[in-house]
XYZ file of C-alpha atoms in Angstrom:
94
model
C -27.012 -6.762 -18.602
C -26.188 -3.078 -18.168
C -28.680 -2.809 -15.318
C -27.088 -5.752 -13.533
C -23.610 -4.228 -13.801
C -24.952 -0.868 -12.614
C -26.740 -2.440 -9.652
C -23.666 -4.446 -8.643
C -21.511 -1.322 -8.907
C -23.910 0.689 -6.775
C -24.109 -2.138 -4.239
C -20.335 -2.345 -3.935
C -20.060 1.435 -3.539
C -22.746 1.453 -0.838
C -21.057 -1.420 0.997
C -17.494 -0.062 0.861
C -18.295 3.631 1.319
C -18.920 3.376 5.066
C -15.758 1.274 5.528
C -13.657 4.058 3.992
C -15.432 6.729 6.026
C -14.923 4.865 9.315
C -11.262 4.202 8.488
C -10.679 7.880 7.703
C -12.486 9.018 10.869
C -10.552 6.636 13.126
C -7.242 7.648 11.513
C -7.790 11.350 12.204
C -9.277 10.675 15.652
C -6.190 8.692 16.671
C -3.973 11.407 15.248
C -5.891 14.116 17.137
C -5.568 12.172 20.417
C -1.797 12.126 20.016
C -1.458 8.436 19.253
C 1.196 7.329 16.809
C -0.527 6.444 13.547
C 2.725 5.828 11.657
C 5.108 2.885 11.738
C 8.220 1.716 9.913
C 8.712 -1.611 8.172
C 12.022 -3.112 7.020
C 11.953 -3.738 3.256
C 14.543 -5.535 1.110
C 15.598 -3.344 -1.827
C 16.697 -5.084 -5.031
C 17.965 -3.360 -8.195
C 16.743 -4.981 -11.419
C 19.165 -4.368 -14.294
C 18.002 -5.456 -17.762
C 20.318 -7.728 -19.743
C 20.332 -9.056 -23.300
C 17.743 -11.609 -24.308
C 14.954 -10.276 -22.033
C 16.846 -11.359 -18.928
C 17.504 -9.368 -15.780
C 20.218 -9.205 -13.175
C 19.075 -8.808 -9.578
C 21.456 -6.884 -7.306
C 20.470 -6.764 -3.611
C 20.974 -3.345 -2.026
C 20.164 -4.284 1.560
C 17.394 -3.445 3.984
C 15.671 -0.059 4.075
C 13.076 1.208 6.569
C 9.879 2.422 4.927
C 7.315 4.603 6.695
C 3.704 3.381 6.624
C 0.290 4.125 8.135
C -1.496 1.917 10.678
C -4.863 1.776 8.933
C -6.895 -0.232 6.462
C -6.568 2.239 3.573
C -3.768 4.607 2.449
C -3.669 8.059 4.070
C -1.453 11.106 3.547
C 0.322 9.527 0.545
C 1.561 6.518 2.527
C 0.664 2.865 2.119
C -0.930 0.888 4.973
C 1.510 -1.183 7.007
C -0.246 -4.463 6.157
C 0.394 -3.741 2.457
C 4.063 -2.841 2.984
C 4.650 -5.999 5.062
C 2.991 -8.119 2.401
C 5.233 -6.579 -0.301
C 8.492 -6.668 1.664
C 10.727 -6.833 -1.422
C 10.961 -3.557 -3.328
C 12.323 -3.793 -6.874
C 13.989 -0.733 -8.422
C 13.931 -1.120 -12.215
C 16.414 0.653 -14.475
């Protein structure tokens, strides 16, 4: 069983390793050519305030623009734009 898990893990690493390398290379190549690799996405911000009885009050704070990266994986401490668009509601918990 351990061999199977090890082989599957190695197979996944060998399959996804080149994807990450190509994504990183294209990101820096686009950046070196002067293309804009960043974008902004409008995100709804909601404050979550805990109440008694394990309940919460949701207070909308409006729309905020969030900077993101046009790539498949995160780069330079920013999320990819497809991820930010998919999670367009940002909850701030107190």
